[in-house]
Amino acid sequence: MNIKSQKEKCVVIVGAGPAGLAMAKALSGMGFIINIIDPKNKQEIVSPSYDGREIALTHQSQIFMEKLGIWQKIPEKFISYIKKAKVLDDDITESILIGDLIDKGGEIGFLVSNYIIRKASYEALIDSRRKNKDIEFSFSDEVIDVQNFDSFSEVKLRSGNTINAKLVISSDSRFSKIRTLLGIPSDMFDFGRDMLVCSMKHSKTHDRTAWEWFTYGYTLALLPMRKKFDDRQYESSVIVTMTKQEINNLLSLDEESFNQNITQKFKRFFGDMVLTSPCYSYPLVSVYPKKFVADRYVLIGDAAVGMHPVTAHGYNFVLKGIKTLTGLIDEASQTKEDIGSISLLKKYNRRHKAATKPLYLFTKLIIAIFTKEDSSAKKIRKIFIKLGQLPFIQKTFTKLLMKE
């Protein structure tokens, strides 16, 4: 198929990660030709590798993933259920408990590995491709230039190919090259920390609770995973946030020393802890562009909102943005309007900002409060924890998580 000749119907999606694949799945069947471009080779997209990252999902996200046909592709054994969340200050006796007031047996959310979501998203998209025959892939290729004209954008690829499209959708990570290419400024904040992630089994129960522990000098998190051992052990995703040098020191330890170090960091709260996966580290950088749109161009996923992982809410924003944009595109296509019009894109910009900016700013505030260690910051931390223990505050947080 000559994609270039189909510019009136063509949509280009830059990035074949969870956001790009879900976006393509949402648009499939609407009458567009959807071209997905990614520098990774086909095998990396078809069979993604474990990367240590576990993704927290709200009920609304689960419902939308089910609507897209993605949730059905995730085997039950890979879905963990979170019934509570607990936030602790350095003093383990003081904490905020979220979700304890919901009905017995309920959960505030779900936990699924990033690579499992990527795999499920691709498989669901291939189902749509077979049915609608409207998906094209450009693997091992990347966008090097975008030129905008009155009725279309010209997308040039490193391979030499050119695609003319009504709309270019960017989901190429929080460090988006296309966002930079088109001159969209961003609020990019480097927290000066790296995050180490791995899976560990432990002898004491996690009680299906997501733990966030702001100790002095580093931050710990433990996300409950589905039990898969027959030796009365539990398994969790473990996250340690420290300076890059400290993370490198952790990574240099032999396995036995690493296990002992993490067990001690958690003050043996979960008993002996033992690695069950490789370790991965990532820099902590949050990103929020000044705007999500330009001429015939729109940002979704981490390219739009790159959250600090403390809220574990990043992918929920990904899906919320896709749902908003898809709804606007569907309305426009039904009335034969231009899906790349700036008036349509500005609607998305307003709605997605309203949905994401408050939590983005609140997260930055929380990180500022809980990572400073001067005496005034410690007092504020104590006050925040005390306020969070009030029943109506806990109930409000729980409702927000349940309803997003």
mmCIF file of C-alpha atoms in Angstrom:
data_model
loop_
_atom_site.group_PDB
_atom_site.id
_atom_site.type_symbol
_atom_site.label_atom_id
_atom_site.label_comp_id
_atom_site.label_asym_id
_atom_site.label_seq_id
_atom_site.Cartn_x
_atom_site.Cartn_y
_atom_site.Cartn_z
ATOM 1 C CA MET A 1 0.000 0.000 0.000
ATOM 2 C CA ASN A 2 1.296 3.438 -0.912
ATOM 3 C CA ILE A 3 0.894 5.242 2.388
ATOM 4 C CA LYS A 4 1.986 8.539 0.857
ATOM 5 C CA SER A 5 -1.069 8.597 -1.415
ATOM 6 C CA GLN A 6 -3.408 8.137 1.558
ATOM 7 C CA LYS A 7 -2.609 11.390 3.375
ATOM 8 C CA GLU A 8 -6.300 12.254 3.835
ATOM 9 C CA LYS A 9 -6.692 9.147 5.989
ATOM 10 C CA CYS A 10 -3.221 8.607 7.436
ATOM 11 C CA VAL A 11 -2.304 8.939 11.109
ATOM 12 C CA VAL A 12 1.330 8.538 12.187
ATOM 13 C CA ILE A 13 2.117 7.282 15.698
ATOM 14 C CA VAL A 14 5.727 7.727 16.825
ATOM 15 C CA GLY A 15 6.640 5.062 19.379
ATOM 16 C CA ALA A 16 5.454 1.455 19.721
ATOM 17 C CA GLY A 17 5.476 1.284 23.500
ATOM 18 C CA PRO A 18 2.332 0.687 25.586
ATOM 19 C CA ALA A 19 1.001 4.181 24.795
ATOM 20 C CA GLY A 20 1.554 4.058 21.041
ATOM 21 C CA LEU A 21 0.157 0.542 20.691
ATOM 22 C CA ALA A 22 -2.925 1.359 22.785
ATOM 23 C CA MET A 23 -3.484 4.549 20.774
ATOM 24 C CA ALA A 24 -3.344 2.592 17.523
ATOM 25 C CA LYS A 25 -5.745 0.003 18.945
ATOM 26 C CA ALA A 26 -8.193 2.742 19.933
ATOM 27 C CA LEU A 27 -8.116 4.273 16.424
ATOM 28 C CA SER A 28 -8.274 1.010 14.483
ATOM 29 C CA GLY A 29 -11.568 0.561 12.669
ATOM 30 C CA MET A 30 -12.333 4.295 12.431
ATOM 31 C CA GLY A 31 -11.386 4.482 8.751
ATOM 32 C CA PHE A 32 -7.784 5.665 9.085
ATOM 33 C CA ILE A 33 -4.493 4.224 7.875
ATOM 34 C CA ILE A 34 -2.330 4.064 11.022
ATOM 35 C CA ASN A 35 1.448 3.933 10.634
ATOM 36 C CA ILE A 36 3.470 3.140 13.768
ATOM 37 C CA ILE A 37 7.161 4.061 13.734
ATOM 38 C CA ASP A 38 9.708 2.783 16.239
ATOM 39 C CA PRO A 39 13.530 2.424 16.224
ATOM 40 C CA LYS A 40 13.274 -1.012 17.857
ATOM 41 C CA ASN A 41 13.261 -4.086 15.669
ATOM 42 C CA LYS A 42 10.135 -6.189 15.264
ATOM 43 C CA GLN A 43 11.241 -8.880 17.713
ATOM 44 C CA GLU A 44 11.687 -6.332 20.522
ATOM 45 C CA ILE A 45 8.106 -5.167 20.001
ATOM 46 C CA VAL A 46 6.569 -8.620 19.543
ATOM 47 C CA SER A 47 8.385 -10.221 22.497
ATOM 48 C CA PRO A 48 9.432 -7.469 24.933
ATOM 49 C CA SER A 49 11.839 -8.378 27.713
ATOM 50 C CA TYR A 50 11.235 -7.993 31.442
ATOM 51 C CA ASP A 51 12.509 -4.567 32.534
ATOM 52 C CA GLY A 52 11.775 -4.613 36.264
ATOM 53 C CA ARG A 53 8.918 -2.131 36.109
ATOM 54 C CA GLU A 54 5.515 -2.967 37.567
ATOM 55 C CA ILE A 55 2.571 -0.819 36.510
ATOM 56 C CA ALA A 56 -0.228 0.134 38.913
ATOM 57 C CA LEU A 57 -3.654 0.328 37.271
ATOM 58 C CA THR A 58 -6.890 1.867 38.529
ATOM 59 C CA HIS A 59 -10.302 0.297 37.992
ATOM 60 C CA GLN A 60 -11.055 2.836 35.262
ATOM 61 C CA SER A 61 -7.849 1.900 33.458
ATOM 62 C CA GLN A 62 -8.729 -1.785 33.687
ATOM 63 C CA ILE A 63 -12.167 -1.089 32.194
ATOM 64 C CA PHE A 64 -10.690 0.914 29.304
ATOM 65 C CA MET A 65 -8.035 -1.740 28.641
ATOM 66 C CA GLU A 66 -10.826 -4.309 28.527
ATOM 67 C CA LYS A 67 -12.723 -2.150 26.026
ATOM 68 C CA LEU A 68 -9.595 -2.022 23.849
ATOM 69 C CA GLY A 69 -9.198 -5.798 24.052
ATOM 70 C CA ILE A 70 -5.860 -5.511 25.871
ATOM 71 C CA TRP A 71 -6.909 -6.761 29.305
ATOM 72 C CA GLN A 72 -8.176 -10.038 27.835
ATOM 73 C CA LYS A 73 -4.665 -10.716 26.505
ATOM 74 C CA ILE A 74 -3.136 -10.624 29.998
ATOM 75 C CA PRO A 75 -3.112 -14.072 31.652
ATOM 76 C CA GLU A 76 -4.665 -14.035 35.124
ATOM 77 C CA LYS A 77 -1.437 -15.307 36.678
ATOM 78 C CA PHE A 78 0.278 -12.031 35.711
ATOM 79 C CA ILE A 79 -2.295 -9.796 37.443
ATOM 80 C CA SER A 80 -1.726 -8.855 41.086
ATOM 81 C CA TYR A 81 -4.395 -7.225 43.227
ATOM 82 C CA ILE A 82 -3.755 -4.272 45.535
ATOM 83 C CA LYS A 83 -6.226 -3.899 48.393
ATOM 84 C CA LYS A 84 -4.430 -1.150 50.339
ATOM 85 C CA ALA A 85 -1.644 1.413 50.092
ATOM 86 C CA LYS A 86 0.458 2.556 53.014
ATOM 87 C CA VAL A 87 2.728 5.607 53.219
ATOM 88 C CA LEU A 88 5.280 5.675 56.053
ATOM 89 C CA ASP A 89 7.668 8.305 57.310
ATOM 90 C CA ASP A 90 11.064 7.288 58.678
ATOM 91 C CA ASP A 91 9.329 6.469 61.949
ATOM 92 C CA ILE A 92 7.564 3.204 61.111
ATOM 93 C CA THR A 93 4.880 3.865 63.743
ATOM 94 C CA GLU A 94 3.424 6.790 61.730
ATOM 95 C CA SER A 95 1.664 6.054 58.431
ATOM 96 C CA ILE A 96 -1.153 6.920 56.040
ATOM 97 C CA LEU A 97 -3.366 3.962 55.128
ATOM 98 C CA ILE A 98 -5.383 4.121 51.891
ATOM 99 C CA GLY A 99 -8.028 1.576 50.964
ATOM 100 C CA ASP A 100 -8.674 0.149 54.425
ATOM 101 C CA LEU A 101 -12.227 1.491 54.354
ATOM 102 C CA ILE A 102 -13.405 -0.299 51.189
ATOM 103 C CA ASP A 103 -15.590 -3.379 51.301
ATOM 104 C CA LYS A 104 -13.893 -6.529 52.491
ATOM 105 C CA GLY A 105 -12.399 -8.429 49.576
ATOM 106 C CA GLY A 106 -12.233 -5.374 47.322
ATOM 107 C CA GLU A 107 -9.140 -3.811 45.842
ATOM 108 C CA ILE A 108 -8.000 -0.289 45.035
ATOM 109 C CA GLY A 109 -6.166 -1.357 41.903
ATOM 110 C CA PHE A 110 -4.084 -3.866 40.018
ATOM 111 C CA LEU A 111 -0.421 -4.485 39.292
ATOM 112 C CA VAL A 112 0.906 -5.788 35.956
ATOM 113 C CA SER A 113 4.486 -5.907 34.649
ATOM 114 C CA ASN A 114 5.318 -3.324 32.001
ATOM 115 C CA TYR A 115 6.535 -5.939 29.533
ATOM 116 C CA ILE A 116 3.298 -7.925 29.927
ATOM 117 C CA ILE A 117 1.240 -4.816 29.096
ATOM 118 C CA ARG A 118 3.430 -4.169 26.051
ATOM 119 C CA LYS A 119 3.020 -7.746 24.836
ATOM 120 C CA ALA A 120 -0.752 -7.742 25.423
ATOM 121 C CA SER A 121 -1.118 -4.387 23.649
ATOM 122 C CA TYR A 122 0.716 -5.666 20.583
ATOM 123 C CA GLU A 123 -1.325 -8.873 20.464
ATOM 124 C CA ALA A 124 -4.596 -6.931 20.741
ATOM 125 C CA LEU A 125 -3.454 -4.579 17.976
ATOM 126 C CA ILE A 126 -2.600 -7.483 15.680
ATOM 127 C CA ASP A 127 -6.162 -8.767 16.142
ATOM 128 C CA SER A 128 -7.426 -5.395 14.909
ATOM 129 C CA ARG A 129 -4.930 -5.383 12.059
ATOM 130 C CA ARG A 130 -6.229 -8.712 10.805
ATOM 131 C CA LYS A 131 -9.817 -7.514 11.056
ATOM 132 C CA ASN A 132 -9.527 -3.929 9.795
ATOM 133 C CA LYS A 133 -6.345 -4.052 7.691
ATOM 134 C CA ASP A 134 -5.514 -0.477 8.689
ATOM 135 C CA ILE A 135 -2.237 -0.853 10.638
ATOM 136 C CA GLU A 136 1.242 -0.414 9.136
ATOM 137 C CA PHE A 137 4.527 -0.802 11.049
ATOM 138 C CA SER A 138 7.867 0.871 10.356
ATOM 139 C CA PHE A 139 10.211 -1.088 12.626
ATOM 140 C CA SER A 140 13.920 -0.210 12.998
ATOM 141 C CA ASP A 141 13.221 3.296 11.741
ATOM 142 C CA GLU A 142 12.798 6.746 13.228
ATOM 143 C CA VAL A 143 11.462 10.189 12.430
ATOM 144 C CA ILE A 144 14.133 12.730 11.510
ATOM 145 C CA ASP A 145 11.941 15.624 10.394
ATOM 146 C CA VAL A 146 8.339 16.810 10.334
ATOM 147 C CA GLN A 147 7.151 19.549 7.986
ATOM 148 C CA ASN A 148 3.656 20.976 8.393
ATOM 149 C CA PHE A 149 1.477 22.114 5.493
ATOM 150 C CA ASP A 150 -2.082 23.431 5.368
ATOM 151 C CA SER A 151 -3.815 20.070 5.069
ATOM 152 C CA PHE A 152 -1.176 17.517 6.117
ATOM 153 C CA SER A 153 2.203 16.901 7.755
ATOM 154 C CA GLU A 154 5.152 15.404 5.916
ATOM 155 C CA VAL A 155 7.031 12.925 8.106
ATOM 156 C CA LYS A 156 10.540 12.013 6.969
ATOM 157 C CA LEU A 157 12.144 8.795 8.212
ATOM 158 C CA ARG A 158 15.790 7.847 8.573
ATOM 159 C CA SER A 159 15.218 5.050 6.051
ATOM 160 C CA GLY A 160 14.476 7.673 3.398
ATOM 161 C CA ASN A 161 10.744 7.005 3.360
ATOM 162 C CA THR A 162 8.252 9.839 3.637
ATOM 163 C CA ILE A 163 4.737 9.604 5.048
ATOM 164 C CA ASN A 164 2.085 12.282 4.599
ATOM 165 C CA ALA A 165 -0.425 12.329 7.431
ATOM 166 C CA LYS A 166 -3.386 14.285 8.741
ATOM 167 C CA LEU A 167 -2.105 13.899 12.293
ATOM 168 C CA VAL A 168 1.167 12.959 13.995
ATOM 169 C CA ILE A 169 0.828 11.440 17.478
ATOM 170 C CA SER A 170 3.989 11.337 19.574
ATOM 171 C CA SER A 171 4.448 8.669 22.256
ATOM 172 C CA ASP A 172 8.234 8.443 22.097
ATOM 173 C CA SER A 173 9.016 8.653 25.847
ATOM 174 C CA ARG A 174 9.396 11.544 28.273
ATOM 175 C CA PHE A 175 12.606 12.458 26.435
ATOM 176 C CA SER A 176 10.685 12.817 23.153
ATOM 177 C CA LYS A 177 12.919 13.767 20.233
ATOM 178 C CA ILE A 178 9.925 14.841 18.149
ATOM 179 C CA ARG A 179 8.680 17.158 20.893
ATOM 180 C CA THR A 180 12.105 18.812 20.904
ATOM 181 C CA LEU A 181 12.245 18.848 17.094
ATOM 182 C CA LEU A 182 8.975 20.784 16.944
ATOM 183 C CA GLY A 183 10.134 23.251 19.586
ATOM 184 C CA ILE A 184 7.710 22.450 22.396
ATOM 185 C CA PRO A 185 9.330 23.530 25.701
ATOM 186 C CA SER A 186 8.908 21.350 28.775
ATOM 187 C CA ASP A 187 9.113 21.612 32.529
ATOM 188 C CA MET A 188 11.735 18.898 33.024
ATOM 189 C CA PHE A 189 12.785 18.251 36.611
ATOM 190 C CA ASP A 190 15.739 16.005 37.472
ATOM 191 C CA PHE A 191 15.283 14.750 41.038
ATOM 192 C CA GLY A 192 18.978 13.896 41.298
ATOM 193 C CA ARG A 193 18.104 10.302 42.134
ATOM 194 C CA ASP A 194 18.054 6.950 40.394
ATOM 195 C CA MET A 195 15.527 4.203 40.945
ATOM 196 C CA LEU A 196 16.545 0.555 41.327
ATOM 197 C CA VAL A 197 13.800 -1.973 40.594
ATOM 198 C CA CYS A 198 13.724 -5.734 41.025
ATOM 199 C CA SER A 199 11.529 -8.575 42.273
ATOM 200 C CA MET A 200 12.214 -10.229 45.614
ATOM 201 C CA LYS A 201 10.585 -12.963 47.641
ATOM 202 C CA HIS A 202 10.213 -12.591 51.389
ATOM 203 C CA SER A 203 9.038 -14.642 54.347
ATOM 204 C CA LYS A 204 6.502 -12.221 55.864
ATOM 205 C CA THR A 205 3.279 -11.222 54.121
ATOM 206 C CA HIS A 206 2.849 -7.995 52.162
ATOM 207 C CA ASP A 207 -0.884 -8.270 52.903
ATOM 208 C CA ARG A 208 -1.623 -7.192 49.304
ATOM 209 C CA THR A 209 -0.542 -3.709 50.343
ATOM 210 C CA ALA A 210 1.541 -1.237 48.340
ATOM 211 C CA TRP A 211 4.142 0.262 50.687
ATOM 212 C CA GLU A 212 5.914 3.607 50.264
ATOM 213 C CA TRP A 213 8.542 4.309 52.909
ATOM 214 C CA PHE A 214 10.215 7.731 53.044
ATOM 215 C CA THR A 215 13.273 7.080 55.172
ATOM 216 C CA TYR A 216 16.004 9.660 55.650
ATOM 217 C CA GLY A 217 18.572 9.372 52.867
ATOM 218 C CA TYR A 218 16.559 7.136 50.542
ATOM 219 C CA THR A 219 13.040 6.044 49.640
ATOM 220 C CA LEU A 220 11.727 2.477 49.586
ATOM 221 C CA ALA A 221 8.651 1.025 47.938
ATOM 222 C CA LEU A 222 7.240 -2.480 47.890
ATOM 223 C CA LEU A 223 4.435 -3.489 45.520
ATOM 224 C CA PRO A 224 2.629 -6.783 46.199
ATOM 225 C CA MET A 225 2.855 -9.406 43.471
ATOM 226 C CA ARG A 226 0.817 -12.556 42.999
ATOM 227 C CA LYS A 227 2.248 -15.450 45.021
ATOM 228 C CA LYS A 228 3.972 -17.997 42.791
ATOM 229 C CA PHE A 229 6.172 -19.971 45.164
ATOM 230 C CA ASP A 230 5.315 -23.199 46.946
ATOM 231 C CA ASP A 231 7.670 -22.527 49.842
ATOM 232 C CA ARG A 232 5.377 -20.198 51.837
ATOM 233 C CA GLN A 233 7.225 -17.204 50.465
ATOM 234 C CA TYR A 234 5.670 -13.983 49.178
ATOM 235 C CA GLU A 235 6.913 -11.938 46.236
ATOM 236 C CA SER A 236 6.974 -8.194 45.663
ATOM 237 C CA SER A 237 8.378 -5.598 43.331
ATOM 238 C CA VAL A 238 11.014 -3.659 45.283
ATOM 239 C CA ILE A 239 11.996 -0.077 44.454
ATOM 240 C CA VAL A 240 14.923 1.748 46.043
ATOM 241 C CA THR A 241 15.529 5.434 45.307
ATOM 242 C CA MET A 242 18.959 6.899 46.067
ATOM 243 C CA THR A 243 21.721 8.863 44.376
ATOM 244 C CA LYS A 244 23.182 7.343 41.228
ATOM 245 C CA GLN A 245 26.446 6.522 43.014
ATOM 246 C CA GLU A 246 24.603 4.756 45.835
ATOM 247 C CA ILE A 247 22.537 2.772 43.329
ATOM 248 C CA ASN A 248 25.713 1.759 41.506
ATOM 249 C CA ASN A 249 27.186 0.617 44.819
ATOM 250 C CA LEU A 250 24.104 -1.544 45.411
ATOM 251 C CA LEU A 251 24.347 -3.028 41.920
ATOM 252 C CA SER A 252 27.998 -3.911 42.487
ATOM 253 C CA LEU A 253 27.168 -6.181 45.446
ATOM 254 C CA ASP A 254 27.074 -9.943 45.079
ATOM 255 C CA GLU A 255 23.608 -11.458 45.393
ATOM 256 C CA GLU A 256 23.916 -12.528 49.028
ATOM 257 C CA SER A 257 25.188 -9.103 50.110
ATOM 258 C CA PHE A 258 22.452 -7.409 48.079
ATOM 259 C CA ASN A 259 19.770 -9.512 49.768
ATOM 260 C CA GLN A 260 21.140 -8.673 53.206
ATOM 261 C CA ASN A 261 21.376 -4.971 52.358
ATOM 262 C CA ILE A 262 17.757 -4.721 51.184
ATOM 263 C CA THR A 263 16.509 -6.824 54.111
ATOM 264 C CA GLN A 264 18.216 -4.399 56.497
ATOM 265 C CA LYS A 265 16.920 -1.333 54.640
ATOM 266 C CA PHE A 266 13.380 -2.623 55.186
ATOM 267 C CA LYS A 267 14.311 -3.250 58.858
ATOM 268 C CA ARG A 268 13.377 -6.913 58.383
ATOM 269 C CA PHE A 269 9.739 -5.823 58.227
ATOM 270 C CA PHE A 270 9.109 -8.449 55.528
ATOM 271 C CA GLY A 271 11.566 -10.973 56.910
ATOM 272 C CA ASP A 272 14.475 -12.269 54.843
ATOM 273 C CA MET A 273 14.369 -10.889 51.300
ATOM 274 C CA VAL A 274 15.842 -12.755 48.315
ATOM 275 C CA LEU A 275 16.229 -11.646 44.687
ATOM 276 C CA THR A 276 14.042 -13.402 42.115
ATOM 277 C CA SER A 277 14.890 -11.237 39.092
ATOM 278 C CA PRO A 278 17.675 -9.134 37.589
ATOM 279 C CA CYS A 279 18.014 -5.549 38.861
ATOM 280 C CA TYR A 280 17.422 -2.499 36.678
ATOM 281 C CA SER A 281 18.022 1.188 37.333
ATOM 282 C CA TYR A 282 16.420 4.293 35.842
ATOM 283 C CA PRO A 283 17.040 8.026 36.342
ATOM 284 C CA LEU A 284 14.207 9.927 38.024
ATOM 285 C CA VAL A 285 13.138 12.789 35.778
ATOM 286 C CA SER A 286 9.621 14.214 35.575
ATOM 287 C CA VAL A 287 8.402 16.050 32.473
ATOM 288 C CA TYR A 288 5.455 18.319 31.770
ATOM 289 C CA PRO A 289 5.397 20.197 28.423
ATOM 290 C CA LYS A 290 4.125 23.766 28.212
ATOM 291 C CA LYS A 291 1.548 22.450 25.742
ATOM 292 C CA PHE A 292 0.545 19.044 24.400
ATOM 293 C CA VAL A 293 -0.164 20.113 20.818
ATOM 294 C CA ALA A 294 1.239 21.919 17.787
ATOM 295 C CA ASP A 295 0.134 22.089 14.141
ATOM 296 C CA ARG A 296 -1.146 18.589 13.267
ATOM 297 C CA TYR A 297 0.830 17.196 16.187
ATOM 298 C CA VAL A 298 -0.188 15.876 19.598
ATOM 299 C CA LEU A 299 1.604 14.376 22.603
ATOM 300 C CA ILE A 300 0.368 11.334 24.520
ATOM 301 C CA GLY A 301 1.859 8.985 27.110
ATOM 302 C CA ASP A 302 5.096 9.879 28.861
ATOM 303 C CA ALA A 303 5.863 12.325 26.041
ATOM 304 C CA ALA A 304 2.931 14.338 27.412
ATOM 305 C CA VAL A 305 3.187 13.667 31.159
ATOM 306 C CA GLY A 306 6.265 12.001 32.621
ATOM 307 C CA MET A 307 5.324 11.386 36.258
ATOM 308 C CA HIS A 308 7.560 10.616 39.217
ATOM 309 C CA PRO A 309 6.785 6.946 40.009
ATOM 310 C CA VAL A 310 5.886 7.688 43.653
ATOM 311 C CA THR A 311 2.190 7.828 42.688
ATOM 312 C CA ALA A 312 2.462 4.807 40.350
ATOM 313 C CA HIS A 313 -0.106 6.695 38.270
ATOM 314 C CA GLY A 314 1.783 7.251 35.016
ATOM 315 C CA TYR A 315 0.110 4.635 32.827
ATOM 316 C CA ASN A 316 -3.326 5.643 34.099
ATOM 317 C CA PHE A 317 -2.641 9.104 32.665
ATOM 318 C CA VAL A 318 -1.509 7.436 29.429
ATOM 319 C CA LEU A 319 -4.875 5.710 29.059
ATOM 320 C CA LYS A 320 -6.830 8.792 30.136
ATOM 321 C CA GLY A 321 -5.119 10.835 27.416
ATOM 322 C CA ILE A 322 -5.782 8.169 24.781
ATOM 323 C CA LYS A 323 -9.438 8.009 25.773
ATOM 324 C CA THR A 324 -9.789 11.797 25.539
ATOM 325 C CA LEU A 325 -8.002 12.094 22.189
ATOM 326 C CA THR A 326 -9.807 9.117 20.656
ATOM 327 C CA GLY A 327 -13.175 10.576 21.633
ATOM 328 C CA LEU A 328 -12.374 13.898 19.962
ATOM 329 C CA ILE A 329 -11.045 12.211 16.810
ATOM 330 C CA ASP A 330 -14.118 9.995 16.609
ATOM 331 C CA GLU A 331 -16.444 13.001 16.908
ATOM 332 C CA ALA A 332 -14.521 14.854 14.188
ATOM 333 C CA SER A 333 -14.446 11.909 11.799
ATOM 334 C CA GLN A 334 -18.198 11.358 12.220
ATOM 335 C CA THR A 335 -18.859 14.931 11.080
ATOM 336 C CA LYS A 336 -16.136 14.875 8.378
ATOM 337 C CA GLU A 337 -14.060 17.468 10.237
ATOM 338 C CA ASP A 338 -10.272 17.681 10.012
ATOM 339 C CA ILE A 339 -8.816 15.433 12.746
ATOM 340 C CA GLY A 340 -5.616 17.478 12.701
ATOM 341 C CA SER A 341 -7.279 20.850 13.137
ATOM 342 C CA ILE A 342 -5.811 23.049 15.820
ATOM 343 C CA SER A 343 -9.275 23.645 17.301
ATOM 344 C CA LEU A 344 -9.684 19.903 17.962
ATOM 345 C CA LEU A 345 -6.170 19.572 19.348
ATOM 346 C CA LYS A 346 -6.666 22.546 21.668
ATOM 347 C CA LYS A 347 -9.678 20.776 23.183
ATOM 348 C CA TYR A 348 -7.439 17.804 23.949
ATOM 349 C CA ASN A 349 -4.802 20.142 25.367
ATOM 350 C CA ARG A 350 -7.281 21.763 27.773
ATOM 351 C CA ARG A 351 -8.866 18.503 28.904
ATOM 352 C CA HIS A 352 -5.645 16.576 29.404
ATOM 353 C CA LYS A 353 -4.051 19.436 31.334
ATOM 354 C CA ALA A 354 -7.101 19.644 33.596
ATOM 355 C CA ALA A 355 -6.928 15.890 34.185
ATOM 356 C CA THR A 356 -3.192 15.658 34.868
ATOM 357 C CA LYS A 357 -1.620 18.891 36.063
ATOM 358 C CA PRO A 358 -3.056 18.972 39.610
ATOM 359 C CA LEU A 359 -1.635 15.532 40.471
ATOM 360 C CA TYR A 360 1.629 16.303 38.660
ATOM 361 C CA LEU A 361 2.158 19.423 40.803
ATOM 362 C CA PHE A 362 0.948 17.687 43.974
ATOM 363 C CA THR A 363 3.454 14.885 43.360
ATOM 364 C CA LYS A 364 6.309 17.368 43.017
ATOM 365 C CA LEU A 365 5.224 18.940 46.305
ATOM 366 C CA ILE A 366 5.135 15.577 48.096
ATOM 367 C CA ILE A 367 8.593 14.670 46.809
ATOM 368 C CA ALA A 368 9.921 18.055 47.932
ATOM 369 C CA ILE A 369 8.481 17.552 51.428
ATOM 370 C CA PHE A 370 9.569 13.956 51.903
ATOM 371 C CA THR A 371 13.069 14.125 50.454
ATOM 372 C CA LYS A 372 14.313 17.146 52.384
ATOM 373 C CA GLU A 373 15.912 16.342 55.712
ATOM 374 C CA ASP A 374 16.221 19.681 57.496
ATOM 375 C CA SER A 375 14.321 20.139 60.755
ATOM 376 C CA SER A 376 11.466 22.189 59.249
ATOM 377 C CA ALA A 377 10.893 19.607 56.489
ATOM 378 C CA LYS A 378 10.783 16.818 59.073
ATOM 379 C CA LYS A 379 8.100 18.702 61.018
ATOM 380 C CA ILE A 380 6.042 19.200 57.850
ATOM 381 C CA ARG A 381 6.353 15.479 57.078
ATOM 382 C CA LYS A 382 4.953 14.620 60.513
ATOM 383 C CA ILE A 383 2.036 17.040 60.038
ATOM 384 C CA PHE A 384 1.282 15.620 56.588
ATOM 385 C CA ILE A 385 1.233 12.060 57.951
ATOM 386 C CA LYS A 386 -1.070 13.115 60.821
ATOM 387 C CA LEU A 387 -3.506 14.774 58.395
ATOM 388 C CA GLY A 388 -3.435 11.709 56.169
ATOM 389 C CA GLN A 389 -4.559 9.559 59.093
ATOM 390 C CA LEU A 390 -7.901 11.374 59.309
ATOM 391 C CA PRO A 391 -10.699 9.003 58.145
ATOM 392 C CA PHE A 392 -12.271 11.455 55.679
ATOM 393 C CA ILE A 393 -8.862 12.095 54.065
ATOM 394 C CA GLN A 394 -8.236 8.353 53.735
ATOM 395 C CA LYS A 395 -11.716 7.856 52.286
ATOM 396 C CA THR A 396 -11.135 10.671 49.767
ATOM 397 C CA PHE A 397 -7.823 9.173 48.617
ATOM 398 C CA THR A 398 -9.462 5.758 48.275
ATOM 399 C CA LYS A 399 -12.336 7.118 46.184
ATOM 400 C CA LEU A 400 -9.895 8.934 43.919
ATOM 401 C CA LEU A 401 -7.996 5.699 43.326
ATOM 402 C CA MET A 402 -11.135 3.638 42.805
ATOM 403 C CA LYS A 403 -12.754 6.128 40.424
ATOM 404 C CA GLU A 404 -9.550 7.768 39.171
#
